[in-house]
Short mmCIF file of N, CA and C in Angstrom, two decimals:
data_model
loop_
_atom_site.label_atom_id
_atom_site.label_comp_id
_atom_site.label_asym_id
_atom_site.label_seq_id
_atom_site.Cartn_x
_atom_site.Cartn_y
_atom_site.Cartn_z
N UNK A 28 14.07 -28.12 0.06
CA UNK A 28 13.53 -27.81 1.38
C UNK A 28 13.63 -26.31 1.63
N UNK A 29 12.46 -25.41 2.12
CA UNK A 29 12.58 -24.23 2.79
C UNK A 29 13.59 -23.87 3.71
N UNK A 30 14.07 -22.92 3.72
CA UNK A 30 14.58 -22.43 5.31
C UNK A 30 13.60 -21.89 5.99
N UNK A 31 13.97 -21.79 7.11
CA UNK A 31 12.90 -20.95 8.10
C UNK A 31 12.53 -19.78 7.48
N UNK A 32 13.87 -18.71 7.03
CA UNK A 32 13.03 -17.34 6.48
C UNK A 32 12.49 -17.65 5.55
N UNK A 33 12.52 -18.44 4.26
CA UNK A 33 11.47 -18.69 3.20
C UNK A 33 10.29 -18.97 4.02
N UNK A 34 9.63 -19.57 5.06
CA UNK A 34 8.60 -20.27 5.65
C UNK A 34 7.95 -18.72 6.02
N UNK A 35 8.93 -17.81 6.63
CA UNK A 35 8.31 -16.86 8.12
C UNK A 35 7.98 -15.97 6.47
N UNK A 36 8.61 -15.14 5.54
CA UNK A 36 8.45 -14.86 4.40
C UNK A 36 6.82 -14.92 3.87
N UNK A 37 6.83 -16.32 3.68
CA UNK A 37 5.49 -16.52 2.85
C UNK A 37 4.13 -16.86 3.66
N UNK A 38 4.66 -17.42 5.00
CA UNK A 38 3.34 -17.40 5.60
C UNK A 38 3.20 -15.99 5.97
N UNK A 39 3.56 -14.97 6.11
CA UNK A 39 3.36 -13.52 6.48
C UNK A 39 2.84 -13.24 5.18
N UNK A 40 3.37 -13.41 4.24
CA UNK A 40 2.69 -12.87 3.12
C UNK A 40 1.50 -13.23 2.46
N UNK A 41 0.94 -14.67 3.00
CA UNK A 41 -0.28 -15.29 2.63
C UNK A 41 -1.22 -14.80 3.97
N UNK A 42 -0.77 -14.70 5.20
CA UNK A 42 -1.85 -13.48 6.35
C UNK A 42 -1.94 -12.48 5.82
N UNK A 43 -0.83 -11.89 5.59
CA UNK A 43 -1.34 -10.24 4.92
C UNK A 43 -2.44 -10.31 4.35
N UNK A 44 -2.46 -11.12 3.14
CA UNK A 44 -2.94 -10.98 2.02
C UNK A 44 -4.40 -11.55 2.53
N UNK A 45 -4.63 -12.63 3.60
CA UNK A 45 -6.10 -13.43 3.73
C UNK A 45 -6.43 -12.20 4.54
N UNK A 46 -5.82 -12.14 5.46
CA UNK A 46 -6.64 -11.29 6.92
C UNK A 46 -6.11 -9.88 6.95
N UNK A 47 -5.64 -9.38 5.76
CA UNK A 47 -5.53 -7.58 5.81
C UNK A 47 -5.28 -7.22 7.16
N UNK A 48 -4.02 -7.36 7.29
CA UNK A 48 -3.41 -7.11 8.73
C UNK A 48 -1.99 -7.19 7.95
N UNK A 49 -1.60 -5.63 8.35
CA UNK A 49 0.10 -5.05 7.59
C UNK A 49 0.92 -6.16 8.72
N UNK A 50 2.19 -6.46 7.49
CA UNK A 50 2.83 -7.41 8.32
C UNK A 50 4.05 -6.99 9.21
N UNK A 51 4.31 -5.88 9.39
CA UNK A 51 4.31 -4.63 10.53
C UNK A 51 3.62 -5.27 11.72
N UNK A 52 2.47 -5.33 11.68
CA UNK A 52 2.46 -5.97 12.94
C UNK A 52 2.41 -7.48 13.37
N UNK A 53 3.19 -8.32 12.76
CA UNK A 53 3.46 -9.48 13.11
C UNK A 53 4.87 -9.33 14.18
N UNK A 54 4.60 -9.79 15.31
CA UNK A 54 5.76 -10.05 15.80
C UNK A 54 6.06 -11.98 15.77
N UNK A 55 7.21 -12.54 15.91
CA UNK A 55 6.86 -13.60 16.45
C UNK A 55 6.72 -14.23 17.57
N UNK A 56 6.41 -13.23 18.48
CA UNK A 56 5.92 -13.75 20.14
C UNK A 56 4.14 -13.46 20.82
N UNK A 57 3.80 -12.54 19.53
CA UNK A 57 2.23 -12.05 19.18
C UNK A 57 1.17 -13.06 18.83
N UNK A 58 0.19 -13.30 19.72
CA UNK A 58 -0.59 -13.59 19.69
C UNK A 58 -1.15 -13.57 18.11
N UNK A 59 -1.59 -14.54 17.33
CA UNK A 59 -2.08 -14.91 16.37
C UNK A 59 -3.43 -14.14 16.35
N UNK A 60 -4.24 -15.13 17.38
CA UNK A 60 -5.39 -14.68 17.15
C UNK A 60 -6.04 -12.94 17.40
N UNK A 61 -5.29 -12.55 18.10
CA UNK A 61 -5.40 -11.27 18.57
C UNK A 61 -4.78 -10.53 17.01
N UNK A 62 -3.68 -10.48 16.63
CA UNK A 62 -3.29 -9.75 15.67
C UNK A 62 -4.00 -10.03 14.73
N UNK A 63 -4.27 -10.70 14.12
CA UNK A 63 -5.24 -11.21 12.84
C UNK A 63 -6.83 -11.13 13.29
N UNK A 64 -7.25 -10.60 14.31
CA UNK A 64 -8.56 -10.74 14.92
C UNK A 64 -9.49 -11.93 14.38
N UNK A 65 -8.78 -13.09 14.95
CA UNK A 65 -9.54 -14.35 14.28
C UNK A 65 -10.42 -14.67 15.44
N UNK A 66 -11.41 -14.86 14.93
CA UNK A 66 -12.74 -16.02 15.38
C UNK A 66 -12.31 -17.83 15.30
N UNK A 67 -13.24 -17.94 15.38
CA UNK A 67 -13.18 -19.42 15.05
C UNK A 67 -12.86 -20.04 13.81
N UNK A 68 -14.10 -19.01 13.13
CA UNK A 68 -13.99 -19.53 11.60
C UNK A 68 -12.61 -19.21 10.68
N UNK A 69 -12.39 -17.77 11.16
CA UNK A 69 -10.79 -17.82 10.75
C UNK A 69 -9.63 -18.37 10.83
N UNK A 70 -10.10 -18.89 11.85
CA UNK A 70 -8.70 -19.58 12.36
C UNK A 70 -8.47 -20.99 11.39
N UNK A 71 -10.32 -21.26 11.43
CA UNK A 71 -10.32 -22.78 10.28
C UNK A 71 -9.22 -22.34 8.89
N UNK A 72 -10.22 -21.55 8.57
CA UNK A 72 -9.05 -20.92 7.28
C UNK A 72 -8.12 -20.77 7.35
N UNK A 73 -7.14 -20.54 8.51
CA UNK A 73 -5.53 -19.96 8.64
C UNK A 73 -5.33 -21.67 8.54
N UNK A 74 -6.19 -22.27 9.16
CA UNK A 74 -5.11 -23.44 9.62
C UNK A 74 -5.65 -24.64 7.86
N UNK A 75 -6.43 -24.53 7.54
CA UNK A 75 -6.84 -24.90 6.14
C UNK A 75 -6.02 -24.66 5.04
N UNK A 76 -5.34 -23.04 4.93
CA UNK A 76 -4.67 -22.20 4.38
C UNK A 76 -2.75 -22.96 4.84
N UNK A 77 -3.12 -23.11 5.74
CA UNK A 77 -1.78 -23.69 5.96
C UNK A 77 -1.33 -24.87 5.70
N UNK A 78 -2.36 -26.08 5.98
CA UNK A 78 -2.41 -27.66 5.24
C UNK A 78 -2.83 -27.47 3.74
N UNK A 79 -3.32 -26.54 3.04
CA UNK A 79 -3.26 -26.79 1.74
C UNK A 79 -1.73 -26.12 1.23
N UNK A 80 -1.43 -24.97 1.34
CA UNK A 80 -0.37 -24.28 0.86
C UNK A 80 1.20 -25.30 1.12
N UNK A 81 1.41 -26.32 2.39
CA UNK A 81 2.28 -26.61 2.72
C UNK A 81 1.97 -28.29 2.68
N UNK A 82 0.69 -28.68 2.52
CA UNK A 82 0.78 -29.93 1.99
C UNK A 82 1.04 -30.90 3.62
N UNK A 83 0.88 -30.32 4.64
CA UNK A 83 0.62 -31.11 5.70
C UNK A 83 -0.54 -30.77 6.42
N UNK A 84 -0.73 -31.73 7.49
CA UNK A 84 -2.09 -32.06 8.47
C UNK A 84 -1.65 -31.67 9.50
N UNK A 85 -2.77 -30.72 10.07
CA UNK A 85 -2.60 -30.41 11.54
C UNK A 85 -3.60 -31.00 12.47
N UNK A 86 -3.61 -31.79 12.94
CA UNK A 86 -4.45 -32.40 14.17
C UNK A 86 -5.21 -31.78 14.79
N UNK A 87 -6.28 -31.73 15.17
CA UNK A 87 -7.21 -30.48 16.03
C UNK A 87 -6.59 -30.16 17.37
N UNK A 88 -6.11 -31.21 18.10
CA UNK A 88 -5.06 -31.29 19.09
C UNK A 88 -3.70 -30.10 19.08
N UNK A 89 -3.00 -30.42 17.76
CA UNK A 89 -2.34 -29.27 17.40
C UNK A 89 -2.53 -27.79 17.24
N UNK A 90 -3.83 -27.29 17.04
CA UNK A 90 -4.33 -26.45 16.67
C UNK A 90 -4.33 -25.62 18.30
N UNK A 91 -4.39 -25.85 19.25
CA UNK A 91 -4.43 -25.40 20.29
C UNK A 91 -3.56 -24.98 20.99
N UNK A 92 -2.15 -25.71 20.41
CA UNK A 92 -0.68 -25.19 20.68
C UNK A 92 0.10 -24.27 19.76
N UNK A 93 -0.19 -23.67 18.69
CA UNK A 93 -0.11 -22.72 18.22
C UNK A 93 -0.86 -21.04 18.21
N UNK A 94 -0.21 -21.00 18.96
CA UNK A 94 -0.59 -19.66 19.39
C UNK A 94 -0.19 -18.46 19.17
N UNK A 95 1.22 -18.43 18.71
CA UNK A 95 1.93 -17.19 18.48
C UNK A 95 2.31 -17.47 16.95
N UNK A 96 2.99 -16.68 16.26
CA UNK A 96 3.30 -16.52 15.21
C UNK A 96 4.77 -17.45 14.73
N UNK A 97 5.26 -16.94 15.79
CA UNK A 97 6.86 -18.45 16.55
C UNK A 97 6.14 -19.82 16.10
N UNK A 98 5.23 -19.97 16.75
CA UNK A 98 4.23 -21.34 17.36
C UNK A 98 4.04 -21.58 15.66
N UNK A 99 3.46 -21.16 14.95
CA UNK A 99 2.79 -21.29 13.30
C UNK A 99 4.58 -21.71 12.71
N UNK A 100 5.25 -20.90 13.16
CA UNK A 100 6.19 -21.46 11.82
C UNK A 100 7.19 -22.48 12.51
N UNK A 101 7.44 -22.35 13.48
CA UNK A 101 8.00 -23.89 13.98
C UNK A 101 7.23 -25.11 13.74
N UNK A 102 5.67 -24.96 13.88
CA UNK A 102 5.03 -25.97 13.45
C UNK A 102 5.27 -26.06 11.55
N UNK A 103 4.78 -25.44 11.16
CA UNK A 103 5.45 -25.51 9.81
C UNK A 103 6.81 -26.01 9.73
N UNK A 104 7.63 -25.80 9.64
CA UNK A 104 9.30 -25.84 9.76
C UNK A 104 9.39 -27.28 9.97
N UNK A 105 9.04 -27.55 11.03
CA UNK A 105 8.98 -29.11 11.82
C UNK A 105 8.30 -30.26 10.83
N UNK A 106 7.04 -29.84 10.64
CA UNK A 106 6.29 -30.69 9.91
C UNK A 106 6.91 -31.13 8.22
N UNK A 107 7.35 -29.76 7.91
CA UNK A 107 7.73 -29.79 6.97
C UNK A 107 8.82 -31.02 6.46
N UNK A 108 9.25 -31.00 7.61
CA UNK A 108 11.09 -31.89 7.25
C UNK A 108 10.28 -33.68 7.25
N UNK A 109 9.10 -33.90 7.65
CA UNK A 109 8.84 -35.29 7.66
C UNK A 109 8.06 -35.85 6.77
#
């Protein structure tokens, strides 16, 4: 099982790397979509990027409560353990 910093670690390092945004500016109380300047379609990909890499499902429902960068890896973290 991950710890949280392995989780906050690699999902920062798989944004860097999709949405070229230094991970300098990740805070975890920062707005996702704003820092990563996601659209719609990006966001499909972040959240695609995140059920393939971690092997869980996010509900479209879910998708609306993640908002901050906090929000992404607690949902990760959480999901993870079940």
């Amino acid at each position: 099982m991950r710890t949280r910093q392995e989780i906050i670690e690699q999902v920062n390092n798989i944004l860097e790397e999709e949405f070229e945004v230094e991970q300098s500016e990740f805070a975890p109380d920062a707005s996702l979509k704003e820092t990563l300047s996601l659209d719609s379609i990006n966001l499909v990909d972040l959240i695609a990027l995140v059920q393939i890499t971690y092997k869980i499902t996010i509900p479209v429902e879910d998708v609306k409560k993640i908002q901050t960068f906090s929000d992404l890896y607690d949902y990760i973290e959480q999901h993870l353990e079940q």
